[in-house]
PDB file of C-alpha atoms in Angstrom:
ATOM      1  CA  UNK A 407     126.273 108.854 165.949  1.00  0.00           C
ATOM      2  CA  UNK A 408     124.500 106.460 168.327  1.00  0.00           C
ATOM      3  CA  UNK A 409     125.696 105.220 171.697  1.00  0.00           C
ATOM      4  CA  UNK A 410     127.002 101.923 170.282  1.00  0.00           C
ATOM      5  CA  UNK A 411     128.969 103.691 167.552  1.00  0.00           C
ATOM      6  CA  UNK A 412     130.397 106.146 170.087  1.00  0.00           C
ATOM      7  CA  UNK A 413     131.483 103.273 172.311  1.00  0.00           C
ATOM      8  CA  UNK A 414     133.202 101.552 169.361  1.00  0.00           C
ATOM      9  CA  UNK A 415     134.950 104.781 168.391  1.00  0.00           C
ATOM     10  CA  UNK A 416     136.075 105.335 171.976  1.00  0.00           C
ATOM     11  CA  UNK A 417     137.591 101.834 172.145  1.00  0.00           C
ATOM     12  CA  UNK A 418     139.366 102.246 168.815  1.00  0.00           C
ATOM     13  CA  UNK A 419     140.749 105.629 169.890  1.00  0.00           C
ATOM     14  CA  UNK A 420     141.899 104.138 173.198  1.00  0.00           C
ATOM     15  CA  UNK A 421     143.740 101.373 171.349  1.00  0.00           C
ATOM     16  CA  UNK A 422     145.342 103.887 168.982  1.00  0.00           C
ATOM     17  CA  UNK A 423     146.432 106.207 171.798  1.00  0.00           C
ATOM     18  CA  UNK A 424     147.817 103.323 173.857  1.00  0.00           C
ATOM     19  CA  UNK A 425     149.657 101.798 170.910  1.00  0.00           C
ATOM     20  CA  UNK A 426     151.226 105.155 170.050  1.00  0.00           C
ATOM     21  CA  UNK A 427     152.409 105.656 173.630  1.00  0.00           C
ATOM     22  CA  UNK A 428     153.925 102.171 173.750  1.00  0.00           C
ATOM     23  CA  UNK A 429     155.470 102.329 170.266  1.00  0.00           C
ATOM     24  CA  UNK A 430     157.164 105.639 171.074  1.00  0.00           C
ATOM     25  CA  UNK A 431     158.437 104.602 174.502  1.00  0.00           C
ATOM     26  CA  UNK A 432     159.158 100.858 174.302  1.00  0.00           C
ATOM     27  CA  UNK A 433     159.588 100.608 170.554  1.00  0.00           C
ATOM     28  CA  UNK A 434     157.469  98.664 168.114  1.00  0.00           C
ATOM     29  CA  UNK A 435     159.512  95.457 168.284  1.00  0.00           C
ATOM     30  CA  UNK A 436     159.205  95.279 172.071  1.00  0.00           C
ATOM     31  CA  UNK A 437     155.486  96.070 172.092  1.00  0.00           C
ATOM     32  CA  UNK A 438     153.068  93.153 171.828  1.00  0.00           C
ATOM     33  CA  UNK A 439     149.335  93.147 171.171  1.00  0.00           C
ATOM     34  CA  UNK A 440     148.912  91.937 174.764  1.00  0.00           C
ATOM     35  CA  UNK A 441     150.765  95.039 175.979  1.00  0.00           C
ATOM     36  CA  UNK A 442     148.432  97.255 173.949  1.00  0.00           C
ATOM     37  CA  UNK A 443     145.156  95.665 175.078  1.00  0.00           C
ATOM     38  CA  UNK A 444     146.231  95.364 178.721  1.00  0.00           C
ATOM     39  CA  UNK A 445     147.212  99.023 178.889  1.00  0.00           C
ATOM     40  CA  UNK A 446     144.086 100.079 176.977  1.00  0.00           C
ATOM     41  CA  UNK A 447     141.867  98.021 179.264  1.00  0.00           C
ATOM     42  CA  UNK A 448     140.105  96.069 176.515  1.00  0.00           C
ATOM     43  CA  UNK A 449     139.888  92.394 175.584  1.00  0.00           C
ATOM     44  CA  UNK A 450     142.276  90.989 172.993  1.00  0.00           C
ATOM     45  CA  UNK A 451     139.316  90.048 170.792  1.00  0.00           C
ATOM     46  CA  UNK A 452     138.340  93.728 170.699  1.00  0.00           C
ATOM     47  CA  UNK A 453     141.712  94.583 169.162  1.00  0.00           C
ATOM     48  CA  UNK A 454     141.027  92.299 166.195  1.00  0.00           C
ATOM     49  CA  UNK A 455     137.680  93.982 165.537  1.00  0.00           C
ATOM     50  CA  UNK A 456     139.647  97.056 164.430  1.00  0.00           C
ATOM     51  CA  UNK A 457     143.142  95.910 163.442  1.00  0.00           C
ATOM     52  CA  UNK A 458     144.710  92.855 161.783  1.00  0.00           C
ATOM     53  CA  UNK A 459     147.945  92.992 163.783  1.00  0.00           C
ATOM     54  CA  UNK A 460     150.303  95.489 165.409  1.00  0.00           C
ATOM     55  CA  UNK A 461     151.675  96.512 162.008  1.00  0.00           C
ATOM     56  CA  UNK A 462     148.172  97.437 160.881  1.00  0.00           C
ATOM     57  CA  UNK A 463     147.612  99.677 163.912  1.00  0.00           C
ATOM     58  CA  UNK A 464     151.070 101.206 163.366  1.00  0.00           C
ATOM     59  CA  UNK A 465     150.202 101.994 159.731  1.00  0.00           C
ATOM     60  CA  UNK A 466     146.940 103.638 160.778  1.00  0.00           C
ATOM     61  CA  UNK A 467     148.772 105.669 163.439  1.00  0.00           C
ATOM     62  CA  UNK A 468     151.360 106.890 160.931  1.00  0.00           C
ATOM     63  CA  UNK A 469     148.616 108.030 158.538  1.00  0.00           C
ATOM     64  CA  UNK A 470     146.653 109.674 161.368  1.00  0.00           C
ATOM     65  CA  UNK A 471     149.665 111.519 162.795  1.00  0.00           C
ATOM     66  CA  UNK A 472     150.786 112.644 159.331  1.00  0.00           C
ATOM     67  CA  UNK A 473     147.272 113.879 158.541  1.00  0.00           C
ATOM     68  CA  UNK A 474     147.256 115.911 161.761  1.00  0.00           C
ATOM     69  CA  UNK A 475     150.623 117.467 160.876  1.00  0.00           C
ATOM     70  CA  UNK A 476     149.401 118.355 157.356  1.00  0.00           C
ATOM     71  CA  UNK A 477     146.203 119.920 158.680  1.00  0.00           C
ATOM     72  CA  UNK A 478     148.038 122.005 161.257  1.00  0.00           C
ATOM     73  CA  UNK A 479     150.595 123.171 158.696  1.00  0.00           C
ATOM     74  CA  UNK A 480     147.897 124.161 156.178  1.00  0.00           C
ATOM     75  CA  UNK A 481     145.879 126.071 158.777  1.00  0.00           C
ATOM     76  CA  UNK A 482     148.962 127.919 160.027  1.00  0.00           C
ATOM     77  CA  UNK A 483     149.907 128.768 156.445  1.00  0.00           C
ATOM     78  CA  UNK A 484     146.484 130.317 155.837  1.00  0.00           C
ATOM     79  CA  UNK A 485     146.592 132.176 159.147  1.00  0.00           C
ATOM     80  CA  UNK A 486     150.019 133.592 158.272  1.00  0.00           C
ATOM     81  CA  UNK A 487     148.668 134.768 154.882  1.00  0.00           C
ATOM     82  CA  UNK A 488     151.690 133.417 152.997  1.00  0.00           C
ATOM     83  CA  UNK A 489     151.679 134.576 149.380  1.00  0.00           C
ATOM     84  CA  UNK A 490     153.077 132.702 146.364  1.00  0.00           C
ATOM     85  CA  UNK A 491     153.077 128.964 145.700  1.00  0.00           C
ATOM     86  CA  UNK A 492     156.815 128.505 146.296  1.00  0.00           C
ATOM     87  CA  UNK A 493     156.627 130.325 149.619  1.00  0.00           C
ATOM     88  CA  UNK A 494     153.566 128.299 150.630  1.00  0.00           C
ATOM     89  CA  UNK A 495     155.189 124.953 149.844  1.00  0.00           C
ATOM     90  CA  UNK A 496     158.303 125.961 151.786  1.00  0.00           C
ATOM     91  CA  UNK A 497     156.206 127.235 154.722  1.00  0.00           C
ATOM     92  CA  UNK A 498     154.325 123.926 154.967  1.00  0.00           C
ATOM     93  CA  UNK A 499     157.519 121.899 154.607  1.00  0.00           C
ATOM     94  CA  UNK A 500     159.244 123.951 157.321  1.00  0.00           C
ATOM     95  CA  UNK A 501     156.205 123.667 159.586  1.00  0.00           C
ATOM     96  CA  UNK A 502     156.199 119.874 159.263  1.00  0.00           C
ATOM     97  CA  UNK A 503     159.955 119.667 159.843  1.00  0.00           C
ATOM     98  CA  UNK A 504     159.807 121.970 162.871  1.00  0.00           C
ATOM     99  CA  UNK A 505     156.956 119.961 164.401  1.00  0.00           C
ATOM    100  CA  UNK A 506     158.979 116.767 163.989  1.00  0.00           C
ATOM    101  CA  UNK A 507     162.072 118.469 165.417  1.00  0.00           C
ATOM    102  CA  UNK A 508     160.085 119.371 168.544  1.00  0.00           C
ATOM    103  CA  UNK A 509     158.702 115.834 168.926  1.00  0.00           C
ATOM    104  CA  UNK A 510     161.604 113.415 168.335  1.00  0.00           C
ATOM    105  CA  UNK A 511     159.505 110.454 169.534  1.00  0.00           C
ATOM    106  CA  UNK A 512     157.047 111.116 166.703  1.00  0.00           C
ATOM    107  CA  UNK A 513     159.904 111.587 164.245  1.00  0.00           C
ATOM    108  CA  UNK A 514     161.445 108.254 165.265  1.00  0.00           C
ATOM    109  CA  UNK A 515     158.080 106.571 164.865  1.00  0.00           C
ATOM    110  CA  UNK A 516     157.227 107.829 161.381  1.00  0.00           C
ATOM    111  CA  UNK A 517     160.551 108.760 159.761  1.00  0.00           C
ATOM    112  CA  UNK A 518     161.034 105.472 157.883  1.00  0.00           C
ATOM    113  CA  UNK A 519     157.586 105.949 156.380  1.00  0.00           C
ATOM    114  CA  UNK A 520     157.813 109.690 155.755  1.00  0.00           C
ATOM    115  CA  UNK A 521     157.087 109.431 152.058  1.00  0.00           C
ATOM    116  CA  UNK A 522     154.686 110.495 149.343  1.00  0.00           C
ATOM    117  CA  UNK A 523     152.597 107.348 149.896  1.00  0.00           C
ATOM    118  CA  UNK A 524     151.964 108.272 153.520  1.00  0.00           C
ATOM    119  CA  UNK A 525     151.121 111.880 152.683  1.00  0.00           C
ATOM    120  CA  UNK A 526     148.775 110.765 149.919  1.00  0.00           C
ATOM    121  CA  UNK A 527     147.024 108.344 152.283  1.00  0.00           C
ATOM    122  CA  UNK A 528     146.813 111.005 154.968  1.00  0.00           C
ATOM    123  CA  UNK A 529     145.177 113.438 152.573  1.00  0.00           C
ATOM    124  CA  UNK A 530     142.775 111.060 150.839  1.00  0.00           C
ATOM    125  CA  UNK A 531     141.522 108.987 153.759  1.00  0.00           C
ATOM    126  CA  UNK A 532     139.785 111.907 155.439  1.00  0.00           C
ATOM    127  CA  UNK A 533     136.672 110.703 157.242  1.00  0.00           C
ATOM    128  CA  UNK A 534     135.327 113.996 158.563  1.00  0.00           C
ATOM    129  CA  UNK A 535     134.286 117.058 156.602  1.00  0.00           C
ATOM    130  CA  UNK A 536     136.783 119.388 158.274  1.00  0.00           C
ATOM    131  CA  UNK A 537     139.725 117.208 157.279  1.00  0.00           C
ATOM    132  CA  UNK A 538     141.683 117.997 154.148  1.00  0.00           C
ATOM    133  CA  UNK A 539     141.202 116.014 150.964  1.00  0.00           C
ATOM    134  CA  UNK A 540     144.070 115.913 148.507  1.00  0.00           C
ATOM    135  CA  UNK A 541     142.442 118.237 145.951  1.00  0.00           C
ATOM    136  CA  UNK A 542     141.535 120.745 148.635  1.00  0.00           C
ATOM    137  CA  UNK A 543     145.065 120.522 150.025  1.00  0.00           C
ATOM    138  CA  UNK A 544     146.534 121.412 146.613  1.00  0.00           C
ATOM    139  CA  UNK A 545     144.062 124.270 146.254  1.00  0.00           C
ATOM    140  CA  UNK A 546     144.995 125.660 149.645  1.00  0.00           C
ATOM    141  CA  UNK A 547     148.666 125.636 148.721  1.00  0.00           C
ATOM    142  CA  UNK A 548     148.434 126.973 145.194  1.00  0.00           C
ATOM    143  CA  UNK A 549     145.224 129.012 145.278  1.00  0.00           C
ATOM    144  CA  UNK A 550     144.632 130.900 142.050  1.00  0.00           C
ATOM    145  CA  UNK A 551     148.106 129.859 140.863  1.00  0.00           C
ATOM    146  CA  UNK A 552     147.116 126.191 140.574  1.00  0.00           C
ATOM    147  CA  UNK A 553     146.853 126.406 136.761  1.00  0.00           C
ATOM    148  CA  UNK A 554     150.441 127.684 136.568  1.00  0.00           C
ATOM    149  CA  UNK A 555     151.834 124.306 137.627  1.00  0.00           C
ATOM    150  CA  UNK A 556     151.890 120.945 135.865  1.00  0.00           C
ATOM    151  CA  UNK A 557     151.966 117.444 137.334  1.00  0.00           C
ATOM    152  CA  UNK A 558     151.377 118.616 140.926  1.00  0.00           C
ATOM    153  CA  UNK A 559     151.436 115.123 142.472  1.00  0.00           C
ATOM    154  CA  UNK A 560     154.783 114.395 140.794  1.00  0.00           C
ATOM    155  CA  UNK A 561     156.249 117.702 141.929  1.00  0.00           C
ATOM    156  CA  UNK A 562     155.122 117.205 145.526  1.00  0.00           C
ATOM    157  CA  UNK A 563     156.323 113.594 145.417  1.00  0.00           C
ATOM    158  CA  UNK A 564     159.854 114.788 144.590  1.00  0.00           C
ATOM    159  CA  UNK A 565     159.783 117.478 147.284  1.00  0.00           C
ATOM    160  CA  UNK A 566     158.404 115.178 149.994  1.00  0.00           C
ATOM    161  CA  UNK A 567     160.826 112.367 149.205  1.00  0.00           C
ATOM    162  CA  UNK A 568     163.737 114.823 149.149  1.00  0.00           C
ATOM    163  CA  UNK A 569     162.806 116.411 152.482  1.00  0.00           C
ATOM    164  CA  UNK A 570     161.712 113.174 154.139  1.00  0.00           C
ATOM    165  CA  UNK A 571     164.950 111.376 153.345  1.00  0.00           C
ATOM    166  CA  UNK A 572     167.072 114.076 154.976  1.00  0.00           C
ATOM    167  CA  UNK A 573     165.274 115.245 158.116  1.00  0.00           C
ATOM    168  CA  UNK A 574     165.982 112.292 160.405  1.00  0.00           C
ATOM    169  CA  UNK A 575     169.765 112.520 160.589  1.00  0.00           C
ATOM    170  CA  UNK A 576     169.696 116.320 160.398  1.00  0.00           C
ATOM    171  CA  UNK A 577     167.273 116.686 163.316  1.00  0.00           C
ATOM    172  CA  UNK A 578     168.486 113.905 165.597  1.00  0.00           C
ATOM    173  CA  UNK A 579     172.192 113.820 164.817  1.00  0.00           C
ATOM    174  CA  UNK A 580     172.995 117.230 163.281  1.00  0.00           C
ATOM    175  CA  UNK A 581     174.620 115.227 160.494  1.00  0.00           C
ATOM    176  CA  UNK A 582     176.010 116.513 158.177  1.00  0.00           C
ATOM    177  CA  UNK A 583     174.970 119.882 159.660  1.00  0.00           C
ATOM    178  CA  UNK A 584     172.387 121.470 161.936  1.00  0.00           C
ATOM    179  CA  UNK A 585     168.802 121.949 160.814  1.00  0.00           C
ATOM    180  CA  UNK A 586     169.280 125.717 160.826  1.00  0.00           C
ATOM    181  CA  UNK A 587     172.273 125.373 158.490  1.00  0.00           C
ATOM    182  CA  UNK A 588     170.513 122.857 156.273  1.00  0.00           C
ATOM    183  CA  UNK A 589     167.175 124.592 155.649  1.00  0.00           C
ATOM    184  CA  UNK A 590     168.512 127.272 153.226  1.00  0.00           C
ATOM    185  CA  UNK A 591     169.948 124.471 151.054  1.00  0.00           C
ATOM    186  CA  UNK A 592     166.641 122.596 151.169  1.00  0.00           C
ATOM    187  CA  UNK A 593     164.706 125.769 150.309  1.00  0.00           C
ATOM    188  CA  UNK A 594     166.940 126.398 147.307  1.00  0.00           C
ATOM    189  CA  UNK A 595     166.473 122.823 146.097  1.00  0.00           C
ATOM    190  CA  UNK A 596     162.691 123.044 146.477  1.00  0.00           C
ATOM    191  CA  UNK A 597     162.552 126.262 144.466  1.00  0.00           C
ATOM    192  CA  UNK A 598     164.647 124.637 141.718  1.00  0.00           C
ATOM    193  CA  UNK A 599     162.323 121.623 141.583  1.00  0.00           C
ATOM    194  CA  UNK A 600     159.253 123.844 141.423  1.00  0.00           C
ATOM    195  CA  UNK A 601     160.671 125.919 138.587  1.00  0.00           C
ATOM    196  CA  UNK A 602     160.886 122.737 136.496  1.00  0.00           C
ATOM    197  CA  UNK A 603     157.142 122.220 136.914  1.00  0.00           C
ATOM    198  CA  UNK A 604     156.049 125.795 136.317  1.00  0.00           C
ATOM    199  CA  UNK A 605     153.913 126.419 133.247  1.00  0.00           C
ATOM    200  CA  UNK A 606     155.432 129.300 131.317  1.00  0.00           C
ATOM    201  CA  UNK A 607     152.967 131.772 129.857  1.00  0.00           C
TER     202      UNK A 607
END
């Protein structure tokens, strides 16, 4: 990558980092493009070289942050040597939930968009070789068991939507119960869903 490309990447990263800081402290509604460029130290015209509007930069941030969470969860799963597809899916789900529980600002920022569409975008818009693609992500979860499961995207869609729709109130409001109390119920539901997609020999 040449000097010009590096400079462009540095400006885009500065805009992304600044926007994330402002969105998670002031809120998206109260953050203007002028706030972002002034705090990032770039001209307003530079912003429009990379993003259409503040909703576009927010969408890119949500995908980027979700991708980072997925990568970290997958790497930790491999490091922990978790065996069995059900256990691996639950490990990754718990890892994502625990990361969000420890960073409520991030949870508040992405929770309304915590859906299959975001995860799919996060896994398929990888721009660097070390980042996970969707097929590789499935292979890391299921390993040699991948042929024992049907309709993997559908199965993961159900699991992600189920978990994503519950974590916000559980984590931030302990409603209807604490996260610790809730996780066994979520684990049981995930195992039931997965059994419906298992290919019987």
